[in-house]
């Protein structure tokens, strides 16, 4: 009875409001979009492009404002997804690493040495694995719209040119927020310490840690060689894609036309984000790597044999996480990579 009355009331209200300018008044003045890093990092550029496109295509009716530094969760980036689900954040362009404490399947992208190249990464995000991940996000009350990219995470440090796992012995490494990273660096003989990005930057500049792992775009924008991070090893052990997503209630408040605009803008911004994340880091174009070498940085390119030693050393971690991530999903991912 109650339910029917409220439905009648809702219907009446809708009829009174009609569509057009009046309906638009139910929209917020601004929608808060969380990211970890701002422009000019590719991640921030992708989020900004999303905001620009949505603004243009809705004639300013929907205004996205970027809040970088995970500031909407006090810098605790591993709480971003929970905040998005609860509506403390309206929207986000988030890393699969930072969301994996809530959605364990997202660790698929952190399985060491699963994805050897960009084609493998694309085979996951654009294939059945990506669909499973999006479905898990939906089940959690968040609407996923598109993929972008932070990138392949390369290892850097201030002490030694890493060519073998033995070179990593005892290195104090800052790692990100999923426990799989502790496992990986422990297996490699290093001494991992988990910290947020907000804490990582002072830890690097004071030398509280010897090294870190992040995409070279992050390394480059921060000029990490000036922080003593003068050794880079290209090993492509994991990559973190980014996901554009919207809180469910916010999504439901948009008209179907506006949902379409917001979703399409995310896809367009994601394509741009992937392009800038890969610039200078592909087999055809190594210009960013060369620019980094130009700053006196030692960049180690592993031979297949050398790389295999890291694969072997981390294999027990991969196997231990197979069940946690989901054996079926891991199998699907391996097949997608093999068929790329
Ligand atoms: O914290 C990191 O290393 C960063 C910026 O790459 C992520 O948010 C995953």
Short mmCIF file of C-alpha atoms and ligand atoms in Angstrom, two decimals:
data_model
loop_
_atom_site.label_atom_id
_atom_site.label_comp_id
_atom_site.label_asym_id
_atom_site.label_seq_id
_atom_site.Cartn_x
_atom_site.Cartn_y
_atom_site.Cartn_z
CA UNK A 1 0.00 0.00 0.00
CA UNK A 2 2.75 2.40 1.07
CA UNK A 3 4.72 1.43 -1.97
CA UNK A 4 1.83 2.07 -4.33
CA UNK A 5 1.14 5.47 -2.80
CA UNK A 6 4.73 6.52 -3.13
CA UNK A 7 4.85 5.32 -6.70
CA UNK A 8 1.75 7.37 -7.47
CA UNK A 9 3.34 10.38 -5.84
CA UNK A 10 6.55 9.87 -7.76
CA UNK A 11 4.54 9.65 -10.99
CA UNK A 12 2.69 12.85 -10.16
CA UNK A 13 5.93 14.60 -9.39
CA UNK A 14 7.47 13.48 -12.66
CA UNK A 15 4.40 14.69 -14.56
CA UNK A 16 4.66 18.07 -12.83
CA UNK A 17 8.36 18.37 -13.54
CA UNK A 18 8.05 17.32 -17.14
CA UNK A 19 11.30 17.17 -19.04
CA UNK A 20 13.76 19.82 -20.12
CA UNK A 21 15.12 22.64 -17.98
CA UNK A 22 13.02 21.80 -14.91
CA UNK A 23 14.17 18.20 -14.84
CA UNK A 24 17.75 19.39 -15.10
CA UNK A 25 17.35 21.13 -11.75
CA UNK A 26 17.64 17.75 -10.04
CA UNK A 27 21.24 17.59 -11.18
CA UNK A 28 24.06 18.59 -8.86
CA UNK A 29 26.02 21.77 -9.49
CA UNK A 30 29.14 19.68 -9.89
CA UNK A 31 30.10 16.02 -9.92
CA UNK A 32 33.26 15.15 -8.05
CA UNK A 33 35.64 12.92 -9.98
CA UNK A 34 38.38 11.21 -7.97
CA UNK A 35 41.83 10.40 -9.40
CA UNK A 36 45.18 9.70 -7.79
CA UNK A 37 47.39 11.81 -10.05
CA UNK A 38 46.45 15.01 -11.94
CA UNK A 39 47.40 16.27 -15.40
CA UNK A 40 49.97 16.23 -16.97
CA UNK A 41 50.14 12.56 -16.01
CA UNK A 42 48.18 10.58 -18.66
CA UNK A 43 45.76 9.51 -15.92
CA UNK A 44 44.90 13.11 -15.07
CA UNK A 45 44.77 14.04 -18.76
CA UNK A 46 42.22 11.28 -19.37
CA UNK A 47 40.03 12.50 -16.50
CA UNK A 48 40.27 16.10 -17.70
CA UNK A 49 39.31 15.09 -21.22
CA UNK A 50 36.24 13.31 -19.81
CA UNK A 51 35.22 16.46 -17.97
CA UNK A 52 35.78 18.63 -21.06
CA UNK A 53 33.79 16.37 -23.36
CA UNK A 54 30.87 16.02 -20.96
CA UNK A 55 30.82 19.80 -20.45
CA UNK A 56 30.83 20.47 -24.20
CA UNK A 57 28.29 17.83 -25.10
CA UNK A 58 25.79 18.85 -22.40
CA UNK A 59 26.31 22.60 -22.94
CA UNK A 60 27.58 22.80 -19.40
CA UNK A 61 24.54 21.13 -17.81
CA UNK A 62 26.77 18.43 -16.33
CA UNK A 63 29.94 19.71 -14.76
CA UNK A 64 32.66 17.23 -13.78
CA UNK A 65 35.35 18.54 -11.43
CA UNK A 66 38.54 16.53 -10.93
CA UNK A 67 39.82 15.96 -7.38
CA UNK A 68 43.33 14.47 -7.71
CA UNK A 69 45.55 13.07 -4.99
CA UNK A 70 42.72 10.82 -3.81
CA UNK A 71 41.89 13.86 -1.66
CA UNK A 72 38.21 12.89 -1.36
CA UNK A 73 39.42 9.90 0.71
CA UNK A 74 42.22 11.81 2.47
CA UNK A 75 44.84 10.33 0.16
CA UNK A 76 43.90 6.77 1.01
CA UNK A 77 43.55 5.58 -2.54
CA UNK A 78 42.59 2.01 -1.56
CA UNK A 79 39.39 3.43 -0.04
CA UNK A 80 38.36 5.14 -3.26
CA UNK A 81 36.12 2.38 -4.55
CA UNK A 82 34.24 2.03 -1.26
CA UNK A 83 33.65 5.78 -1.23
CA UNK A 84 32.41 5.68 -4.82
CA UNK A 85 30.00 2.90 -3.95
CA UNK A 86 28.64 4.78 -0.95
CA UNK A 87 28.23 8.02 -2.87
CA UNK A 88 30.92 9.98 -1.00
CA UNK A 89 32.45 10.29 -4.45
CA UNK A 90 30.27 10.77 -7.55
CA UNK A 91 32.67 9.47 -10.16
CA UNK A 92 36.22 8.25 -10.53
CA UNK A 93 38.92 7.35 -12.96
CA UNK A 94 40.49 4.67 -10.81
CA UNK A 95 43.34 2.18 -10.98
CA UNK A 96 42.55 -1.52 -10.83
CA UNK A 97 45.30 -1.80 -8.20
CA UNK A 98 43.62 0.66 -5.85
CA UNK A 99 40.23 -1.01 -6.24
CA UNK A 100 41.50 -4.57 -5.85
CA UNK A 101 41.24 -4.61 -2.04
CA UNK A 102 37.45 -4.42 -2.55
CA UNK A 103 37.23 -6.47 -5.76
CA UNK A 104 39.78 -9.25 -5.53
CA UNK A 105 39.35 -10.23 -9.20
CA UNK A 106 41.02 -6.95 -10.17
CA UNK A 107 44.30 -8.49 -9.07
CA UNK A 108 44.25 -10.23 -12.44
CA UNK A 109 46.21 -7.22 -13.75
CA UNK A 110 48.73 -7.63 -10.92
CA UNK A 111 49.52 -11.28 -11.65
CA UNK A 112 53.27 -11.10 -12.25
CA UNK A 113 54.34 -11.42 -15.89
CA UNK A 114 50.89 -12.41 -17.15
CA UNK A 115 50.83 -9.63 -19.79
CA UNK A 116 54.05 -9.38 -21.82
CA UNK A 117 52.97 -6.51 -24.07
CA UNK A 118 50.26 -3.99 -24.93
CA UNK A 119 48.42 -6.50 -27.12
CA UNK A 120 48.10 -8.75 -24.08
CA UNK A 121 46.83 -5.90 -21.94
CA UNK A 122 44.25 -5.03 -24.62
CA UNK A 123 43.24 -8.69 -24.93
CA UNK A 124 42.28 -8.60 -21.25
CA UNK A 125 40.54 -5.22 -20.99
CA UNK A 126 38.75 -5.54 -24.35
CA UNK A 127 37.83 -9.23 -23.99
CA UNK A 128 35.94 -11.58 -21.67
CA UNK A 129 38.18 -10.74 -18.68
CA UNK A 130 37.24 -7.07 -18.98
CA UNK A 131 33.56 -8.06 -19.08
CA UNK A 132 33.90 -10.07 -15.85
CA UNK A 133 35.61 -7.14 -14.14
CA UNK A 134 32.87 -4.72 -15.27
CA UNK A 135 30.21 -7.15 -14.06
CA UNK A 136 31.86 -7.36 -10.63
CA UNK A 137 31.87 -3.56 -10.46
CA UNK A 138 28.15 -3.44 -11.36
CA UNK A 139 27.38 -6.02 -8.68
CA UNK A 140 28.99 -3.62 -6.24
CA UNK A 141 26.61 -0.81 -7.14
CA UNK A 142 28.97 1.17 -9.35
CA UNK A 143 28.56 1.77 -13.09
CA UNK A 144 31.72 1.12 -15.14
CA UNK A 145 31.94 2.96 -18.45
CA UNK A 146 35.35 2.70 -20.11
CA UNK A 147 39.03 1.82 -19.78
CA UNK A 148 42.10 4.01 -19.82
CA UNK A 149 45.60 3.27 -18.62
CA UNK A 150 48.23 4.04 -16.03
CA UNK A 151 50.62 1.67 -17.76
CA UNK A 152 53.25 -1.03 -17.45
CA UNK A 153 54.94 -0.65 -14.11
CA UNK A 154 58.73 -0.63 -14.32
CA UNK A 155 61.00 -0.97 -11.32
CA UNK A 156 63.38 1.87 -10.32
CA UNK A 157 65.83 2.39 -7.47
CA UNK A 158 68.72 4.50 -6.24
CA UNK A 159 71.23 1.70 -5.55
CA UNK A 160 71.80 -0.82 -8.31
CA UNK A 161 71.12 -1.62 -11.96
CA UNK A 162 68.74 -4.58 -11.57
CA UNK A 163 69.43 -7.42 -14.00
CA UNK A 164 68.73 -10.45 -11.81
CA UNK A 165 66.47 -11.13 -8.84
CA UNK A 166 69.66 -11.33 -6.73
CA UNK A 167 70.28 -7.62 -7.47
CA UNK A 168 67.10 -6.84 -5.54
CA UNK A 169 68.25 -8.45 -2.30
CA UNK A 170 67.39 -6.24 0.65
CA UNK A 171 66.24 -3.26 -1.46
CA UNK A 172 63.66 -1.25 0.45
CA UNK A 173 60.82 -0.89 -2.03
CA UNK A 174 57.69 1.22 -1.79
CA UNK A 175 54.76 -0.85 -3.07
CA UNK A 176 51.10 -0.13 -3.72
CA UNK A 177 47.99 -1.14 -1.87
CA UNK A 178 47.25 -4.75 -2.77
CA UNK A 179 48.91 -7.52 -0.72
CA UNK A 180 50.02 -9.28 -3.91
CA UNK A 181 52.76 -6.64 -4.22
CA UNK A 182 54.19 -7.54 -0.84
CA UNK A 183 54.24 -11.16 -1.96
CA UNK A 184 55.94 -10.39 -5.28
CA UNK A 185 58.73 -8.25 -3.82
CA UNK A 186 59.28 -10.61 -0.92
CA UNK A 187 59.64 -13.49 -3.40
CA UNK A 188 62.25 -11.42 -5.24
CA UNK A 189 64.26 -10.97 -2.05
CA UNK A 190 63.49 -7.27 -1.66
CA UNK A 191 62.08 -5.57 1.41
CA UNK A 192 58.67 -4.16 0.40
CA UNK A 193 56.78 -1.54 2.35
CA UNK A 194 53.25 -0.61 1.43
CA UNK A 195 52.35 3.07 1.30
CA UNK A 196 49.96 5.41 -0.39
CA UNK A 197 51.09 7.61 -3.26
CA UNK A 198 50.86 10.62 -0.94
CA UNK A 199 53.40 9.01 1.40
CA UNK A 200 55.54 7.57 -1.39
CA UNK A 201 56.72 10.90 -2.73
CA UNK A 202 58.35 12.19 0.51
CA UNK A 203 59.70 8.67 1.16
CA UNK A 204 61.45 8.78 -2.21
CA UNK A 205 62.84 12.28 -1.80
CA UNK A 206 64.23 11.65 1.70
CA UNK A 207 65.64 8.26 0.69
CA UNK A 208 63.47 6.48 3.26
CA UNK A 209 62.95 3.89 0.53
CA UNK A 210 65.46 2.75 -2.10
CA UNK A 211 63.03 2.19 -4.90
CA UNK A 212 59.53 2.03 -6.29
CA UNK A 213 57.59 0.71 -9.27
CA UNK A 214 55.34 2.82 -11.49
CA UNK A 215 54.76 3.51 -15.17
CA UNK A 216 57.53 5.56 -16.81
CA UNK A 217 55.07 8.39 -17.47
CA UNK A 218 54.82 8.84 -13.70
CA UNK A 219 58.60 8.52 -13.32
CA UNK A 220 59.11 11.11 -16.06
CA UNK A 221 56.58 13.75 -14.98
CA UNK A 222 58.01 13.60 -11.44
CA UNK A 223 61.61 13.68 -12.74
CA UNK A 224 62.39 10.80 -10.39
CA UNK A 225 66.05 10.77 -11.46
CA UNK A 226 66.35 14.01 -9.51
CA UNK A 227 65.17 12.04 -6.45
CA UNK A 228 68.06 9.62 -6.88
CA UNK A 229 66.02 7.04 -8.81
CA UNK A 230 68.73 6.65 -11.44
CA UNK A 231 68.28 2.94 -12.20
CA UNK A 232 65.34 1.73 -14.26
CA UNK A 233 64.72 -1.86 -15.30
CA UNK A 234 62.19 -2.49 -18.07
CA UNK A 235 60.49 -5.71 -17.09
CA UNK A 236 56.76 -5.13 -17.77
CA UNK A 237 55.82 -7.31 -14.81
CA UNK A 238 52.32 -5.85 -14.37
CA UNK A 239 50.21 -3.05 -15.84
CA UNK A 240 47.33 -1.19 -14.28
CA UNK A 241 44.45 -0.16 -16.49
CA UNK A 242 42.17 2.64 -15.30
CA UNK A 243 38.39 2.48 -15.17
CA UNK A 244 35.93 5.35 -15.62
CA UNK A 245 33.02 4.75 -13.27
CA UNK A 246 29.97 6.48 -11.80
CA UNK A 247 28.10 5.95 -8.53
CA UNK A 248 24.83 4.11 -9.18
CA UNK A 249 22.50 6.76 -7.74
CA UNK A 250 24.21 9.52 -9.65
CA UNK A 251 23.91 7.43 -12.79
CA UNK A 252 20.21 6.76 -12.19
CA UNK A 253 19.59 10.49 -11.75
CA UNK A 254 20.71 11.18 -15.34
CA UNK A 255 18.29 11.04 -18.26
CA UNK A 256 19.01 8.24 -20.77
CA UNK A 257 20.31 10.88 -23.19
CA UNK A 258 22.74 12.23 -20.62
CA UNK A 259 23.82 8.72 -19.62
CA UNK A 260 24.70 8.15 -23.26
CA UNK A 261 26.71 11.38 -23.39
CA UNK A 262 28.62 10.61 -20.18
CA UNK A 263 29.36 7.04 -21.31
CA UNK A 264 30.46 7.99 -24.81
CA UNK A 265 32.65 10.78 -23.45
CA UNK A 266 34.32 8.25 -21.14
CA UNK A 267 35.05 5.94 -24.07
CA UNK A 268 36.52 8.84 -26.08
CA UNK A 269 38.56 10.12 -23.12
CA UNK A 270 39.73 6.56 -22.43
CA UNK A 271 41.02 6.14 -25.99
CA UNK A 272 42.91 9.41 -25.63
CA UNK A 273 44.21 8.35 -22.21
CA UNK A 274 45.56 5.06 -23.59
CA UNK A 275 47.26 6.92 -26.43
CA UNK A 276 49.09 9.36 -24.14
CA UNK A 277 49.95 6.60 -21.64
CA UNK A 278 51.77 4.66 -24.39
CA UNK A 279 53.48 7.57 -26.14
CA UNK A 280 57.22 6.91 -26.41
CA UNK A 281 56.95 3.53 -24.69
CA UNK A 282 56.02 1.21 -27.56
CA UNK A 283 58.21 -1.08 -29.67
CA UNK A 284 57.89 1.39 -32.56
CA UNK A 285 58.46 4.53 -30.55
CA UNK A 286 60.90 4.46 -27.63
CA UNK A 287 61.34 8.23 -27.46
CA UNK A 288 60.30 8.59 -23.83
CA UNK A 289 62.76 5.89 -22.76
CA UNK A 290 65.51 7.61 -24.76
CA UNK A 291 64.65 10.96 -23.21
CA UNK A 292 64.95 9.37 -19.74
CA UNK A 293 68.34 7.90 -20.67
CA UNK A 294 69.33 11.41 -21.74
CA UNK A 295 69.09 12.47 -18.09
CA UNK A 296 71.89 10.07 -17.20
CA UNK A 297 69.56 7.31 -16.05
CA UNK A 298 70.71 3.69 -16.45
CA UNK A 299 67.93 1.88 -18.28
CA UNK A 300 68.27 -1.90 -18.23
CA UNK A 301 66.58 -3.79 -21.07
CA UNK A 302 66.39 -7.44 -20.04
CA UNK A 303 67.10 -10.25 -22.50
CA UNK A 304 64.41 -12.93 -22.70
CA UNK A 305 66.59 -15.16 -20.57
CA UNK A 306 67.15 -12.51 -17.91
CA UNK A 307 63.44 -11.74 -17.79
CA UNK A 308 62.65 -15.43 -17.38
CA UNK A 309 64.61 -15.47 -14.10
CA UNK A 310 62.12 -12.92 -12.69
CA UNK A 311 59.19 -14.93 -14.04
CA UNK A 312 60.52 -18.06 -12.35
CA UNK A 313 61.20 -16.30 -9.04
CA UNK A 314 57.64 -14.94 -8.87
CA UNK A 315 55.89 -18.07 -10.13
CA UNK A 316 54.99 -19.31 -6.61
CA UNK A 317 53.22 -15.99 -5.99
CA UNK A 318 51.34 -16.33 -9.27
CA UNK A 319 50.23 -19.83 -8.33
CA UNK A 320 49.25 -18.79 -4.80
CA UNK A 321 47.08 -15.99 -6.19
CA UNK A 322 45.45 -18.11 -8.89
CA UNK A 323 42.78 -19.31 -6.45
CA UNK A 324 42.30 -15.94 -4.76
CA UNK A 325 41.74 -14.11 -8.05
CA UNK A 326 39.62 -16.99 -9.33
CA UNK A 327 41.05 -19.98 -11.19
CA UNK A 328 38.51 -19.61 -14.03
CA UNK A 329 39.29 -15.95 -14.54
CA UNK A 330 43.04 -16.61 -14.55
CA UNK A 331 42.55 -19.41 -17.09
CA UNK A 332 40.45 -17.09 -19.26
CA UNK A 333 43.14 -14.42 -19.03
CA UNK A 334 45.87 -16.87 -20.01
CA UNK A 335 43.82 -17.97 -23.01
CA UNK A 336 43.12 -14.37 -24.06
CA UNK A 337 46.83 -13.57 -23.86
CA UNK A 338 47.76 -16.72 -25.81
CA UNK A 339 45.25 -15.88 -28.57
CA UNK A 340 46.13 -12.19 -28.92
O1 LIG B 1 50.25 4.76 -6.08
C1 LIG B 1 50.71 4.53 -7.20
O2 LIG B 1 51.82 4.01 -7.38
C2 LIG B 1 49.89 4.89 -8.42
C3 LIG B 1 49.86 6.40 -8.55
O3 LIG B 1 50.48 4.34 -9.57
C4 LIG B 1 48.53 4.31 -8.23
O4 LIG B 1 47.62 4.97 -7.81
C5 LIG B 1 48.35 2.87 -8.51
#
